[in-house]
Short mmCIF file of C-alpha atoms in Angstrom, two decimals:
data_model
loop_
_atom_site.label_atom_id
_atom_site.label_comp_id
_atom_site.label_asym_id
_atom_site.label_seq_id
_atom_site.Cartn_x
_atom_site.Cartn_y
_atom_site.Cartn_z
CA MET A 1 -63.45 -32.37 -22.95
CA SER A 2 -60.70 -34.84 -23.70
CA TRP A 3 -60.24 -36.64 -27.01
CA GLN A 4 -57.87 -39.45 -27.81
CA TYR A 5 -55.54 -38.18 -30.54
CA SER A 6 -52.65 -39.84 -32.34
CA GLU A 7 -49.15 -38.97 -31.19
CA LYS A 8 -48.59 -37.17 -34.51
CA THR A 9 -51.68 -35.00 -33.99
CA LYS A 10 -50.67 -34.10 -30.46
CA GLN A 11 -47.13 -33.23 -31.50
CA LEU A 12 -48.20 -30.97 -34.37
CA PHE A 13 -50.73 -29.28 -32.09
CA LEU A 14 -48.20 -28.64 -29.35
CA ASP A 15 -45.59 -27.41 -31.85
CA ALA A 16 -48.13 -24.87 -33.09
CA VAL A 17 -49.45 -23.58 -29.76
CA GLN A 18 -45.97 -23.42 -28.24
CA GLY A 19 -44.61 -21.54 -31.24
CA LYS A 20 -41.79 -24.01 -31.85
CA SER A 21 -39.37 -23.47 -34.70
CA GLY A 22 -40.81 -24.83 -37.92
CA ALA A 23 -44.44 -24.36 -36.86
CA HIS A 24 -46.74 -22.46 -39.21
CA VAL A 25 -48.92 -20.29 -37.01
CA GLY A 26 -49.11 -16.75 -38.34
CA GLU A 27 -49.95 -14.69 -41.37
CA ILE A 28 -47.79 -13.91 -44.40
CA SER A 29 -47.55 -10.23 -45.19
CA GLU A 30 -48.24 -9.47 -48.85
CA ALA A 31 -49.11 -13.11 -49.41
CA ASP A 32 -49.59 -14.45 -52.93
CA GLY A 33 -52.70 -16.33 -51.84
CA VAL A 34 -55.09 -15.79 -48.93
CA GLY A 35 -58.23 -17.77 -48.12
CA GLU A 36 -60.66 -18.03 -45.23
CA HIS A 37 -63.28 -20.56 -44.22
CA GLY A 38 -65.81 -20.66 -41.41
CA SER A 39 -66.85 -18.06 -38.87
CA VAL A 40 -65.69 -17.54 -35.32
CA ALA A 41 -69.26 -16.82 -34.31
CA CYS A 42 -70.27 -20.26 -35.62
CA GLY A 43 -67.50 -22.10 -33.82
CA ASP A 44 -64.56 -22.57 -36.19
CA ALA A 45 -62.63 -20.18 -38.40
CA LEU A 46 -59.43 -20.59 -40.42
CA LYS A 47 -57.34 -18.12 -42.39
CA PHE A 48 -54.74 -19.65 -44.71
CA SER A 49 -52.04 -17.77 -46.62
CA PHE A 50 -49.07 -18.75 -48.76
CA ARG A 51 -46.13 -17.24 -50.62
CA VAL A 52 -44.80 -18.59 -53.90
CA GLU A 53 -41.52 -18.53 -55.72
CA ARG A 54 -42.68 -17.04 -58.99
CA ASN A 55 -41.74 -18.58 -62.31
CA ALA A 56 -40.92 -15.80 -64.76
CA ASP A 57 -42.25 -17.71 -67.77
CA ASP A 58 -45.24 -19.68 -66.52
CA PRO A 59 -47.32 -18.89 -63.40
CA LEU A 60 -48.53 -22.49 -63.36
CA LYS A 61 -45.00 -23.44 -62.32
CA ASP A 62 -45.00 -21.15 -59.27
CA LYS A 63 -43.90 -23.13 -56.21
CA ILE A 64 -45.33 -22.56 -52.74
CA VAL A 65 -42.35 -21.93 -50.47
CA GLU A 66 -44.13 -20.76 -47.34
CA ALA A 67 -47.57 -21.43 -45.82
CA ARG A 68 -49.15 -20.04 -42.66
CA PHE A 69 -52.48 -20.28 -40.83
CA LEU A 70 -54.50 -18.53 -38.15
CA THR A 71 -57.40 -20.35 -36.53
CA PHE A 72 -59.90 -20.13 -33.73
CA GLY A 73 -60.63 -23.77 -33.24
CA CYS A 74 -59.99 -26.95 -31.33
CA THR A 75 -56.95 -29.19 -31.10
CA SER A 76 -57.92 -30.92 -34.34
CA ALA A 77 -58.36 -27.65 -36.25
CA ILE A 78 -54.91 -26.45 -35.20
CA ALA A 79 -53.20 -29.78 -35.90
CA ALA A 80 -54.98 -30.19 -39.26
CA SER A 81 -53.97 -26.67 -40.31
CA GLU A 82 -50.37 -27.35 -39.31
CA ALA A 83 -50.46 -30.63 -41.25
CA LEU A 84 -51.78 -28.88 -44.37
CA CYS A 85 -48.93 -26.37 -44.29
CA ARG A 86 -46.34 -29.11 -43.84
CA ILE A 87 -47.71 -31.26 -46.65
CA ILE A 88 -47.52 -28.32 -49.05
CA GLU A 89 -44.01 -27.23 -48.06
CA GLU A 90 -42.53 -30.73 -47.77
CA ARG A 91 -43.70 -31.64 -51.27
CA SER A 92 -42.84 -28.26 -52.82
CA LEU A 93 -46.23 -28.08 -54.50
CA THR A 94 -47.55 -25.60 -57.02
CA PRO A 95 -50.84 -23.92 -56.09
CA LEU A 96 -52.74 -26.17 -58.51
CA GLU A 97 -51.07 -29.26 -57.07
CA ALA A 98 -51.91 -28.07 -53.55
CA LEU A 99 -55.54 -27.65 -54.61
CA LYS A 100 -55.74 -31.42 -55.08
CA ILE A 101 -54.93 -32.15 -51.43
CA THR A 102 -57.98 -33.73 -49.82
CA ASN A 103 -59.13 -33.79 -46.24
CA GLN A 104 -58.36 -37.53 -46.28
CA ASP A 105 -54.71 -36.70 -47.04
CA ILE A 106 -54.67 -34.41 -44.01
CA VAL A 107 -56.25 -37.06 -41.77
CA GLU A 108 -53.70 -39.64 -42.92
CA TYR A 109 -50.83 -37.21 -42.30
CA LEU A 110 -52.14 -36.83 -38.74
CA GLU A 111 -52.36 -40.63 -38.43
CA GLY A 112 -56.08 -40.41 -37.77
CA LEU A 113 -58.61 -38.08 -36.18
CA PRO A 114 -61.65 -38.75 -33.97
CA THR A 115 -64.69 -39.13 -36.22
CA GLN A 116 -66.34 -36.12 -34.55
CA LYS A 117 -63.36 -33.97 -35.58
CA ILE A 118 -63.11 -34.82 -39.28
CA HIS A 119 -64.75 -31.48 -40.13
CA CYS A 120 -61.54 -29.74 -39.01
CA SER A 121 -59.62 -31.25 -41.92
CA VAL A 122 -62.41 -30.21 -44.29
CA MET A 123 -62.07 -26.63 -43.06
CA GLY A 124 -58.39 -26.54 -44.09
CA ALA A 125 -59.11 -27.86 -47.57
CA GLU A 126 -61.79 -25.21 -48.12
CA ALA A 127 -59.54 -22.36 -46.95
CA LEU A 128 -56.80 -23.67 -49.23
CA GLU A 129 -59.16 -23.61 -52.20
CA ALA A 130 -60.00 -19.96 -51.48
CA ALA A 131 -56.30 -19.10 -51.24
CA VAL A 132 -55.47 -20.79 -54.55
CA PHE A 133 -58.21 -18.90 -56.35
CA ASP A 134 -56.90 -15.69 -54.79
CA TRP A 135 -53.43 -16.51 -56.16
CA ALA A 136 -54.94 -17.22 -59.57
CA SER A 137 -56.62 -13.82 -59.69
CA LYS A 138 -53.36 -12.09 -58.81
CA ARG A 139 -51.39 -14.06 -61.42
CA ASN A 140 -54.07 -13.80 -64.12
CA VAL A 141 -54.57 -17.55 -64.25
CA ASP A 142 -57.89 -18.55 -65.83
CA MET A 143 -59.02 -21.32 -63.50
CA GLU A 144 -62.18 -22.14 -65.45
CA ALA A 145 -60.15 -22.59 -68.64
CA LEU A 146 -58.06 -25.12 -66.70
CA GLY A 147 -61.18 -26.98 -65.59
CA TYR A 148 -61.48 -25.58 -62.08
CA LYS A 149 -64.57 -23.86 -60.72
CA ARG A 150 -64.95 -22.08 -57.39
CA LEU A 151 -67.53 -24.53 -56.11
CA VAL A 152 -67.96 -23.01 -52.69
CA THR A 153 -68.87 -19.60 -54.12
CA GLU A 154 -71.65 -21.13 -56.20
CA GLU A 155 -72.81 -23.31 -53.34
CA ASN A 156 -73.18 -20.35 -50.97
CA GLU A 157 -76.16 -19.29 -53.06
CA GLY A 158 -77.91 -22.65 -52.78
CA ARG A 159 -80.87 -23.54 -50.59
CA LEU A 160 -80.00 -23.59 -46.88
CA VAL A 161 -80.37 -27.02 -45.27
CA CYS A 162 -78.58 -26.54 -41.93
CA SER A 163 -79.23 -22.99 -40.72
CA CYS A 164 -77.16 -23.48 -37.55
CA PHE A 165 -73.93 -23.87 -39.53
CA GLY A 166 -74.94 -22.24 -42.82
CA ILE A 167 -74.73 -25.46 -44.87
CA THR A 168 -76.42 -25.27 -48.29
CA GLU A 169 -77.82 -28.20 -50.25
CA PRO A 170 -75.26 -28.02 -53.12
CA TYR A 171 -72.35 -27.98 -50.64
CA LEU A 172 -73.92 -30.79 -48.64
CA ARG A 173 -74.38 -32.96 -51.73
CA ARG A 174 -70.81 -32.39 -52.89
CA LYS A 175 -69.33 -33.27 -49.51
CA ILE A 176 -71.46 -36.39 -49.13
CA ARG A 177 -70.02 -37.64 -52.45
CA GLU A 178 -66.45 -36.47 -51.94
CA LEU A 179 -66.16 -37.85 -48.41
CA ASN A 180 -68.23 -40.99 -49.04
CA LEU A 181 -70.66 -40.19 -46.22
CA HIS A 182 -73.52 -42.67 -45.71
CA THR A 183 -75.11 -41.69 -42.39
CA VAL A 184 -76.26 -38.47 -40.75
CA GLU A 185 -73.68 -39.03 -38.01
CA GLU A 186 -70.90 -39.18 -40.61
CA VAL A 187 -72.17 -35.95 -42.18
CA THR A 188 -72.22 -34.22 -38.80
CA GLY A 189 -68.69 -35.42 -38.03
CA ALA A 190 -67.39 -34.26 -41.39
CA ILE A 191 -69.04 -30.86 -41.89
CA LYS A 192 -71.07 -30.25 -38.70
CA ALA A 193 -74.45 -30.17 -40.49
CA GLY A 194 -77.15 -31.47 -38.15
CA GLY A 195 -74.94 -31.16 -35.11
CA ALA A 196 -76.70 -28.29 -33.33
CA CYS A 197 -80.52 -28.05 -33.09
CA GLY A 198 -80.96 -31.24 -35.14
CA THR A 199 -84.07 -30.12 -37.03
CA CYS A 200 -82.37 -30.69 -40.39
CA ARG A 201 -81.28 -34.28 -39.69
CA GLY A 202 -84.31 -35.78 -41.43
CA GLU A 203 -83.67 -33.74 -44.56
CA ILE A 204 -79.98 -34.69 -44.49
CA GLN A 205 -81.00 -38.37 -44.36
CA ASP A 206 -83.29 -37.85 -47.35
CA ILE A 207 -80.43 -36.33 -49.36
CA ILE A 208 -78.10 -39.17 -48.39
CA THR A 209 -80.71 -41.71 -49.49
CA GLU A 210 -81.22 -39.91 -52.82
CA ILE A 211 -77.51 -39.79 -53.57
CA TRP A 212 -76.60 -43.38 -52.75
CA SER A 213 -79.78 -44.88 -54.21
CA GLY A 214 -78.82 -43.44 -57.61
CA SER A 215 -81.28 -40.54 -57.59
CA CYS A 216 -79.67 -37.21 -56.83
CA GLY A 217 -82.73 -35.12 -57.34
CA SER A 218 -81.36 -34.05 -60.70
CA GLU A 219 -83.21 -33.89 -63.99
CA GLU A 220 -84.66 -37.10 -65.36
CA GLY A 221 -82.12 -39.16 -67.19
CA SER A 222 -79.11 -37.48 -65.62
CA SER A 223 -76.40 -39.42 -63.83
CA CYS A 224 -75.62 -39.48 -60.11
CA SER A 225 -71.87 -39.68 -60.68
CA PHE A 226 -69.36 -37.30 -59.11
CA ASP A 227 -69.05 -33.81 -60.50
CA PRO A 228 -65.86 -33.98 -62.64
CA VAL A 229 -64.43 -30.84 -61.07
CA ALA A 230 -65.16 -32.06 -57.55
CA GLU A 231 -63.61 -35.40 -58.43
CA GLN A 232 -60.56 -33.64 -59.83
CA ILE A 233 -60.12 -31.64 -56.63
CA ALA A 234 -60.61 -34.78 -54.55
CA THR A 235 -57.76 -36.60 -56.31
CA SER A 236 -54.39 -36.14 -54.65
CA CYS A 237 -51.54 -34.98 -56.87
CA SER A 238 -48.84 -36.86 -55.03
CA PHE A 239 -50.61 -39.32 -52.75
CA GLU A 240 -51.95 -42.70 -53.75
CA PRO A 241 -55.57 -42.29 -54.94
CA LYS A 242 -58.23 -43.37 -52.49
CA SER A 243 -60.99 -45.76 -53.43
CA ALA A 244 -64.53 -44.44 -53.14
CA SER A 245 -65.25 -46.92 -50.39
CA ALA A 246 -62.20 -46.12 -48.29
CA PRO A 247 -63.36 -45.21 -44.78
CA VAL A 248 -62.25 -42.02 -43.11
CA THR A 249 -59.50 -42.89 -40.66
CA SER A 250 -60.52 -42.08 -37.13
CA ALA A 251 -59.40 -42.63 -33.58
CA PRO A 252 -61.74 -43.72 -30.80
CA VAL A 253 -63.23 -41.01 -28.64
CA GLN A 254 -62.34 -40.95 -24.99
CA GLU A 255 -64.82 -39.00 -22.90
CA SER A 256 -63.51 -37.12 -19.90
CA SER A 257 -65.15 -37.54 -16.51
CA LYS A 258 -64.94 -33.78 -16.09
CA SER A 259 -67.67 -31.46 -17.30
CA ALA A 260 -67.22 -30.67 -20.97
CA ALA A 261 -65.57 -27.41 -21.93
CA SER A 262 -66.04 -25.77 -25.29
CA GLY A 263 -62.99 -27.35 -26.90
CA PHE A 264 -61.84 -24.05 -28.40
CA VAL A 265 -58.14 -23.37 -28.14
CA PRO A 266 -57.26 -19.97 -29.61
CA LEU A 267 -53.57 -20.98 -29.78
CA ALA A 268 -53.26 -20.62 -26.03
CA THR A 269 -52.56 -22.64 -22.91
CA VAL A 270 -53.21 -26.38 -23.02
CA SER A 271 -52.56 -29.21 -20.63
CA ILE A 272 -51.65 -32.86 -21.03
CA ALA A 273 -53.44 -35.46 -18.91
CA ALA A 274 -51.54 -38.21 -17.11
CA ASN A 275 -52.46 -40.69 -19.84
CA GLY A 276 -50.99 -38.40 -22.52
CA ASP A 277 -54.28 -37.03 -23.87
CA VAL A 278 -54.44 -33.39 -24.85
CA VAL A 279 -56.96 -31.68 -22.59
CA GLN A 280 -58.51 -28.78 -24.48
CA ASP A 281 -58.42 -25.52 -22.58
CA PRO A 282 -60.41 -22.62 -24.07
CA SER A 283 -58.76 -20.06 -21.81
CA TYR A 284 -56.61 -17.23 -23.11
CA LYS A 285 -54.82 -17.06 -19.75
CA THR A 286 -52.66 -19.50 -17.86
CA ALA A 287 -54.31 -21.93 -15.49
CA GLU A 288 -53.01 -19.90 -12.54
CA ASP A 289 -54.53 -16.68 -13.91
CA VAL A 290 -57.89 -18.35 -14.49
CA SER A 291 -57.90 -19.80 -10.99
CA SER A 292 -57.10 -16.36 -9.56
CA LEU A 293 -59.88 -14.69 -11.57
CA THR A 294 -62.37 -17.37 -10.54
CA GLN A 295 -61.41 -16.94 -6.90
CA GLU A 296 -61.80 -13.18 -7.20
CA TYR A 297 -65.30 -13.66 -8.59
CA GLN A 298 -66.30 -16.04 -5.79
CA ASN A 299 -65.24 -13.52 -3.14
CA ALA A 300 -66.69 -10.46 -4.86
CA SER A 301 -69.72 -8.39 -3.92
CA PRO A 302 -72.69 -8.28 -6.33
CA TYR A 303 -71.41 -4.99 -7.74
CA GLN A 304 -67.87 -6.34 -8.15
CA ARG A 305 -69.22 -9.47 -9.84
CA MET A 306 -71.07 -7.30 -12.32
CA LYS A 307 -67.84 -5.47 -13.13
CA LEU A 308 -65.97 -8.76 -13.62
CA ILE A 309 -68.70 -9.98 -15.98
CA GLU A 310 -68.42 -6.73 -17.93
CA LYS A 311 -64.65 -7.18 -18.07
CA VAL A 312 -64.88 -10.68 -19.60
CA ILE A 313 -67.52 -9.51 -22.10
CA GLU A 314 -65.44 -6.48 -23.10
CA GLU A 315 -62.02 -8.15 -23.30
CA GLU A 316 -62.84 -11.73 -24.33
CA VAL A 317 -66.28 -11.96 -25.95
CA ARG A 318 -66.87 -8.67 -27.76
CA PRO A 319 -63.64 -8.75 -29.89
CA ILE A 320 -64.62 -12.20 -31.21
CA LEU A 321 -68.13 -11.12 -32.16
CA ARG A 322 -66.98 -7.89 -33.75
CA ARG A 323 -64.74 -9.76 -36.18
CA ASP A 324 -67.94 -10.99 -37.83
CA GLY A 325 -69.81 -7.68 -37.53
CA GLY A 326 -71.71 -8.62 -34.38
CA ASP A 327 -71.83 -7.34 -30.82
CA ILE A 328 -73.38 -8.00 -27.43
CA GLU A 329 -74.94 -5.93 -24.66
CA ILE A 330 -75.52 -6.89 -21.02
CA VAL A 331 -79.15 -6.18 -20.07
CA ASP A 332 -79.21 -7.39 -16.47
CA VAL A 333 -77.55 -9.75 -14.01
CA LYS A 334 -79.53 -11.62 -11.35
CA ASP A 335 -77.63 -14.10 -9.21
CA ASN A 336 -76.12 -16.59 -11.69
CA LEU A 337 -78.29 -15.50 -14.62
CA ILE A 338 -76.83 -13.05 -17.15
CA TYR A 339 -79.38 -11.52 -19.48
CA ILE A 340 -77.91 -10.31 -22.77
CA SER A 341 -78.94 -8.94 -26.13
CA MET A 342 -77.15 -9.83 -29.36
CA THR A 343 -76.70 -6.88 -31.71
CA GLY A 344 -75.25 -6.15 -35.13
CA ALA A 345 -74.82 -9.17 -37.39
CA CYS A 346 -75.40 -11.47 -34.42
CA ASP A 347 -78.96 -10.18 -34.00
CA SER A 348 -80.12 -11.77 -37.26
CA CYS A 349 -77.62 -14.64 -37.42
CA ASP A 350 -79.11 -18.14 -37.63
CA SER A 351 -76.24 -19.36 -35.46
CA ALA A 352 -76.76 -16.84 -32.63
CA THR A 353 -77.86 -19.61 -30.25
CA GLU A 354 -74.65 -21.53 -30.90
CA THR A 355 -72.63 -18.33 -30.51
CA ILE A 356 -74.14 -17.75 -27.08
CA GLU A 357 -73.52 -21.34 -25.98
CA LEU A 358 -70.06 -21.88 -27.48
CA ILE A 359 -68.52 -18.46 -26.98
CA VAL A 360 -70.41 -16.19 -24.56
CA LYS A 361 -71.52 -18.76 -22.01
CA THR A 362 -68.37 -20.87 -22.23
CA LEU A 363 -65.96 -17.96 -21.71
CA LEU A 364 -67.95 -16.61 -18.76
CA GLN A 365 -68.13 -20.05 -17.15
CA ASP A 366 -64.47 -20.84 -17.79
CA LYS A 367 -63.19 -17.52 -16.49
CA LEU A 368 -65.61 -16.74 -13.67
CA ASP A 369 -68.00 -19.44 -12.48
CA PRO A 370 -69.25 -22.72 -14.05
CA LYS A 371 -72.69 -22.04 -12.55
CA LEU A 372 -73.25 -18.93 -14.66
CA ASP A 373 -75.95 -19.12 -17.32
CA VAL A 374 -76.66 -16.76 -20.21
CA ILE A 375 -80.17 -15.89 -21.40
CA GLU A 376 -80.85 -13.94 -24.56
CA LEU A 377 -83.63 -11.36 -24.49
#
């Protein structure tokens, strides 16, 4: 699928995937702070790490001098991660100052993002938070004494609203307030909730109505105002503060006439359309290699096709699933139907359906034949 991105977004994305000097793709060995957010099996994952120049007298004066990221995600996820690293390094921020960077700051640095891709900037902010708390534990900084709480950790234990993407009610409520979200579509664009099976959309609407009508479902007599810690994190340390009503900057979406691909770009080959749009290519190989593999599949015997399917599963799909403790087994292949069984963590994962659609099916179609379909047994 093709999206219309700003020139800044496209440039940062291309710098990252092409490994240009000054790009921030990678991982810092013996990093002072490391944080992760998301899950590859659920569609997006980001690992963020940074190194500081330590202050001998006061750890709160440590300065981040290097930031790096690894992501399995789309153009927006890669560009947003690159933008986050640049903001931190360009402004020579301390970890606590970096913690105040908001997803809106990232979107503005990119000069806008399509509304459906705002969640990519949220992912970077969450990974950054995890990395800062990791730094704090290593430097013996008492974050709670400073007024910071690890909100995401507490929210992971809350009631699950969106099982497809593992979104809990406390996390959902915080993000609706922080990001000033007023519709289910805005929620889906920002944090993905409600964007898969859709069964939770009614409940999401109820929560939105409660929050903006002044009733947050809290105890009688309590206020519906922002959580002070969340509000503190949402306030930029070096950017002009945003008003609560400021809309999230977005660029219009341009749909491609071609059949939609997954949109995942594991820092690999991409192409630029004639109009300058970045065309997302989920392939790990070059376009020539993919074409060759597809041609080989078309000309293969049934037995040879089975072996090619096994090859893609073994080399492309299985490593991704195993990172999250899951696995996959081929049960049978009949014509264009591939029957599989999800095992390990994937067997009981609420997002198994999305994993099959976004990873298993997409990779097999992209690399072998668009007519292939995957059925779970």
